[in-house]
Tab-separated table of C-alpha atoms in Angstrom:
chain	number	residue	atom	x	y	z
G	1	UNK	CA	45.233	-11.995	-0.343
G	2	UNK	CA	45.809	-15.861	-0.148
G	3	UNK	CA	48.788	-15.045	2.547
G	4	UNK	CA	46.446	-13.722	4.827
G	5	UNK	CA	43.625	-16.714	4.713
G	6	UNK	CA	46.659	-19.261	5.736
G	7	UNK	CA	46.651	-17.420	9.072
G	8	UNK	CA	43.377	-18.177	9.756
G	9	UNK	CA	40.874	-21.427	10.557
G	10	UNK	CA	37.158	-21.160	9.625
G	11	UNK	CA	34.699	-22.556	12.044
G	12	UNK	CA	33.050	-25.967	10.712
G	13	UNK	CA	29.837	-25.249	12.708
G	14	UNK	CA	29.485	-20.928	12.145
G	15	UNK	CA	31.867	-20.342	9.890
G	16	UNK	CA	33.611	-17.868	12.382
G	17	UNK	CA	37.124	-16.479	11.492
G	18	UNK	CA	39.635	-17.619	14.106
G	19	UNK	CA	43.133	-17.632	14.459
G	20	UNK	CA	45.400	-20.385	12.927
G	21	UNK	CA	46.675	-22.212	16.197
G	22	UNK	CA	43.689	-22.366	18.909
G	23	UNK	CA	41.673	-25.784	19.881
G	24	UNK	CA	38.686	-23.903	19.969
G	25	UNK	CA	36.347	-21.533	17.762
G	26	UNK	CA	35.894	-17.694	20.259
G	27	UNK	CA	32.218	-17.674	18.651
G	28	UNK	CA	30.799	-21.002	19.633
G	29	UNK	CA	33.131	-22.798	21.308
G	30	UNK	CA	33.503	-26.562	18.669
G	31	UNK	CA	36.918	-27.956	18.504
G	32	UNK	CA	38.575	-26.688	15.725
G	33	UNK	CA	41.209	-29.702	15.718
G	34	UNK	CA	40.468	-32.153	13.246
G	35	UNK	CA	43.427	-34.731	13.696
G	36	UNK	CA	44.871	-35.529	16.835
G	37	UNK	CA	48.008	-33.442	17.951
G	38	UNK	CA	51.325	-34.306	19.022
G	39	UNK	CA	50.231	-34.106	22.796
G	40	UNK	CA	47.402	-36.424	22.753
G	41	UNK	CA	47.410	-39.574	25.740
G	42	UNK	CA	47.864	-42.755	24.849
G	43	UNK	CA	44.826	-44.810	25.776
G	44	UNK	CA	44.349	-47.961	26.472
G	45	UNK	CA	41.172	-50.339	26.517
G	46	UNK	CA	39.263	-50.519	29.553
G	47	UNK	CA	36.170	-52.599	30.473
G	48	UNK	CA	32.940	-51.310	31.546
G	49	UNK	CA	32.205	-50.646	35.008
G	50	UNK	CA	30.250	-53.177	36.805
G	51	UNK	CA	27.242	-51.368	38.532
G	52	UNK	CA	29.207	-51.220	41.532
G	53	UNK	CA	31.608	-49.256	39.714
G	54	UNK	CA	34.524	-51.206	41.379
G	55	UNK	CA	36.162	-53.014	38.326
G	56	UNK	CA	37.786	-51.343	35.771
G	57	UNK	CA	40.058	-53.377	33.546
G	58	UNK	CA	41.255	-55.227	36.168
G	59	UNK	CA	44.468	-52.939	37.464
G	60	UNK	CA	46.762	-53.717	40.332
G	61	UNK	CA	47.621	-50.473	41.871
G	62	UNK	CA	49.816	-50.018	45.492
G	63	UNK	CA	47.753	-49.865	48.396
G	64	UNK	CA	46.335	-46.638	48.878
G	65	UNK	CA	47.558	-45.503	45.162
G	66	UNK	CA	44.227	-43.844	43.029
G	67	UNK	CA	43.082	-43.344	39.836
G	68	UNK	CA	41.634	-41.568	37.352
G	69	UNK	CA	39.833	-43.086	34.196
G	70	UNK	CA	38.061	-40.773	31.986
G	71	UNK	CA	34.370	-42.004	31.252
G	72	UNK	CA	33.597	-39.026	29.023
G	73	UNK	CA	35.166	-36.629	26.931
G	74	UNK	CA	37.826	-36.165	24.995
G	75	UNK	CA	40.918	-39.307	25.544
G	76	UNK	CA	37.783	-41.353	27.046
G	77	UNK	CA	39.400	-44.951	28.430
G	78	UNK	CA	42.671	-42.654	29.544
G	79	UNK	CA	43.917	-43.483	33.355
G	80	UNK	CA	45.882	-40.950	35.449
G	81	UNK	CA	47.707	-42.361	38.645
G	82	UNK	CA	47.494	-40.374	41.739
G	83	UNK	CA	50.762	-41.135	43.061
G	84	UNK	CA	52.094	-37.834	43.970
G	85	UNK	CA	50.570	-36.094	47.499
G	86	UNK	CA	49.029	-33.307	45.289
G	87	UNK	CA	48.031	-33.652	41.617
G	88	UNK	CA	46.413	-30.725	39.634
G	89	UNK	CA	43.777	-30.754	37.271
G	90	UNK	CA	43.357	-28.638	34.567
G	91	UNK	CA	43.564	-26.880	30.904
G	92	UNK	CA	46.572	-25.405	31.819
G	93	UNK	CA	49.520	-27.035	29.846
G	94	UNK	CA	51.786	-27.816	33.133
G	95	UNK	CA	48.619	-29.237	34.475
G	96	UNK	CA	49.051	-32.886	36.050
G	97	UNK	CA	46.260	-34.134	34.291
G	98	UNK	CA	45.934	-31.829	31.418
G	99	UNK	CA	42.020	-31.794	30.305
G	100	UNK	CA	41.885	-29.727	26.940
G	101	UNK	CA	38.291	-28.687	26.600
G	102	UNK	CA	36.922	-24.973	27.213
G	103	UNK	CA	34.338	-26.202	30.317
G	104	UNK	CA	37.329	-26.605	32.473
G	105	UNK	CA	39.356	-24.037	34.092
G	106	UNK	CA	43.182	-23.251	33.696
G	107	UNK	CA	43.600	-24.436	37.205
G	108	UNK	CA	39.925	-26.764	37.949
G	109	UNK	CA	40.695	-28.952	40.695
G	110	UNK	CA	43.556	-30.356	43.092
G	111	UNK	CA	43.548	-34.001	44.041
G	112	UNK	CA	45.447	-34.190	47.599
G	113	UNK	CA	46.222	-37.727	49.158
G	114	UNK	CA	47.577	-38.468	52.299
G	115	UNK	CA	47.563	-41.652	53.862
G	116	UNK	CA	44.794	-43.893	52.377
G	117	UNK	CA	42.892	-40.752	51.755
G	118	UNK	CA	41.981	-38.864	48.888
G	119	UNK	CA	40.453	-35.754	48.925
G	120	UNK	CA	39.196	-33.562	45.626
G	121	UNK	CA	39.290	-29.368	46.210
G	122	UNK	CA	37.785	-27.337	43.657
G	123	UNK	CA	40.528	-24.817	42.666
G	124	UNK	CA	38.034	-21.912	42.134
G	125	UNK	CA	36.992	-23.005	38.991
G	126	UNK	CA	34.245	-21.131	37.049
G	127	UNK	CA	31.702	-24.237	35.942
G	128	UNK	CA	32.781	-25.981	39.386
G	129	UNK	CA	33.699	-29.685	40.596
G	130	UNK	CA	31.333	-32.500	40.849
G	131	UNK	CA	31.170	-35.500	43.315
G	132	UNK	CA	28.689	-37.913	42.052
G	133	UNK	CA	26.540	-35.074	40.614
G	134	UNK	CA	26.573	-32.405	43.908
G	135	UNK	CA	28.731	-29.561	43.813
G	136	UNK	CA	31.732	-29.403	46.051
G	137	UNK	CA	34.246	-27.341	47.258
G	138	UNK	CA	36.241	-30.066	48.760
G	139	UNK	CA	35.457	-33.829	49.126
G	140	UNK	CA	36.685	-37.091	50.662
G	141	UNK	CA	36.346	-40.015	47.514
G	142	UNK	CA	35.534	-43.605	47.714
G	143	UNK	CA	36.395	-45.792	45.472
G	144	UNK	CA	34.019	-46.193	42.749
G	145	UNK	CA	33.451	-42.086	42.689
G	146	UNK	CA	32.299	-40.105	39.529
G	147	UNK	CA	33.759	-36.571	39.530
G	148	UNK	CA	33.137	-34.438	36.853
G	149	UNK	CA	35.284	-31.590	35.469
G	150	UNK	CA	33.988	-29.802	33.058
G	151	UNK	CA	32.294	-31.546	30.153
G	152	UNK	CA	35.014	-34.752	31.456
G	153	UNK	CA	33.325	-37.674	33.731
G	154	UNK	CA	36.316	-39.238	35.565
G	155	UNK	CA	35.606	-42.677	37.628
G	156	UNK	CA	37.812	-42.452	40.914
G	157	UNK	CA	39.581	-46.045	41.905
G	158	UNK	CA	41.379	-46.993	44.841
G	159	UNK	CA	44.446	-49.724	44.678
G	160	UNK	CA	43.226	-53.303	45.447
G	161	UNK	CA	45.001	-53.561	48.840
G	162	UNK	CA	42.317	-51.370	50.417
């Protein structure tokens, strides 16, 4: 009887029975993980965003490079570079920017660049992608941009060299 309780995780929140192993409880949806796991992103301080939204620990990036700083949710203060021509975004382990949270889709969102353009396309994602609260299906950012994935606010920044 006490070999069978050791495969299993009890909900903090319902007390649901779940499976030993998953991030998330199938009744009500509260993280289950209560210390950080081997995968987590290293995160470094950042300042606040002026009101302009422009300045955000004061990085040097290439000209034309993005980037992603997480505002809210889970690894808040984390910073993803957009240097590749297409990054993915989603909960999907071989994700570019892995976002581990139930709101967000396997595959949520692709960031394309080309040039000193960057452009965010909803990947078909069930809650949807958000450009400074509106809905999109595909977008052209500016630098200074909140998108939103999921329960995840990310602040969009372009290199300095703009």
């Amino acid at each position: 009887m006490g070999a069978a309780t050791l495969d299993q995780v009890f909900c903090h929140r319902c007390g649901h029975r779940n499976p030993e192993g998953v991030n998330f409880c199938s009744s009500c949806g509260t993280s289950l993980v209560t210390s950080t796991p081997d995968t987590s992103v290293s995160v470094s301080p950042v300042d606040e965003p002026s009101d302009d939204g422009a300045a955000v620990g004061r990085i040097e990036l290439p000209r034309g490079v993005g980037l992603l700083v997480v505002r809210r949710g889970n690894d808040e203060g984390a910073r993803f570079p957009l240097e590749k021509g297409e990054t993915t975004v989603g909960r999907h382990p071989d994700s570019d920017v892995f976002l581990d949270d139930i709101t967000v889709s396997r595959r949520h969102a692709v960031f394309v660049t080309e040039g000193l353009v960057t452009t965010v396309r909803d990947a078909g994602s069930l809650n949807g992608t958000y450009v400074n609260r509106v809905r999109i299906d595909e977008a052209v950012l500016a630098s200074g941009d909140e998108v939103q994935i999921g329960k995840f606010k990310l602040a969009y920044l372009r290199g300095a060299g703009e």
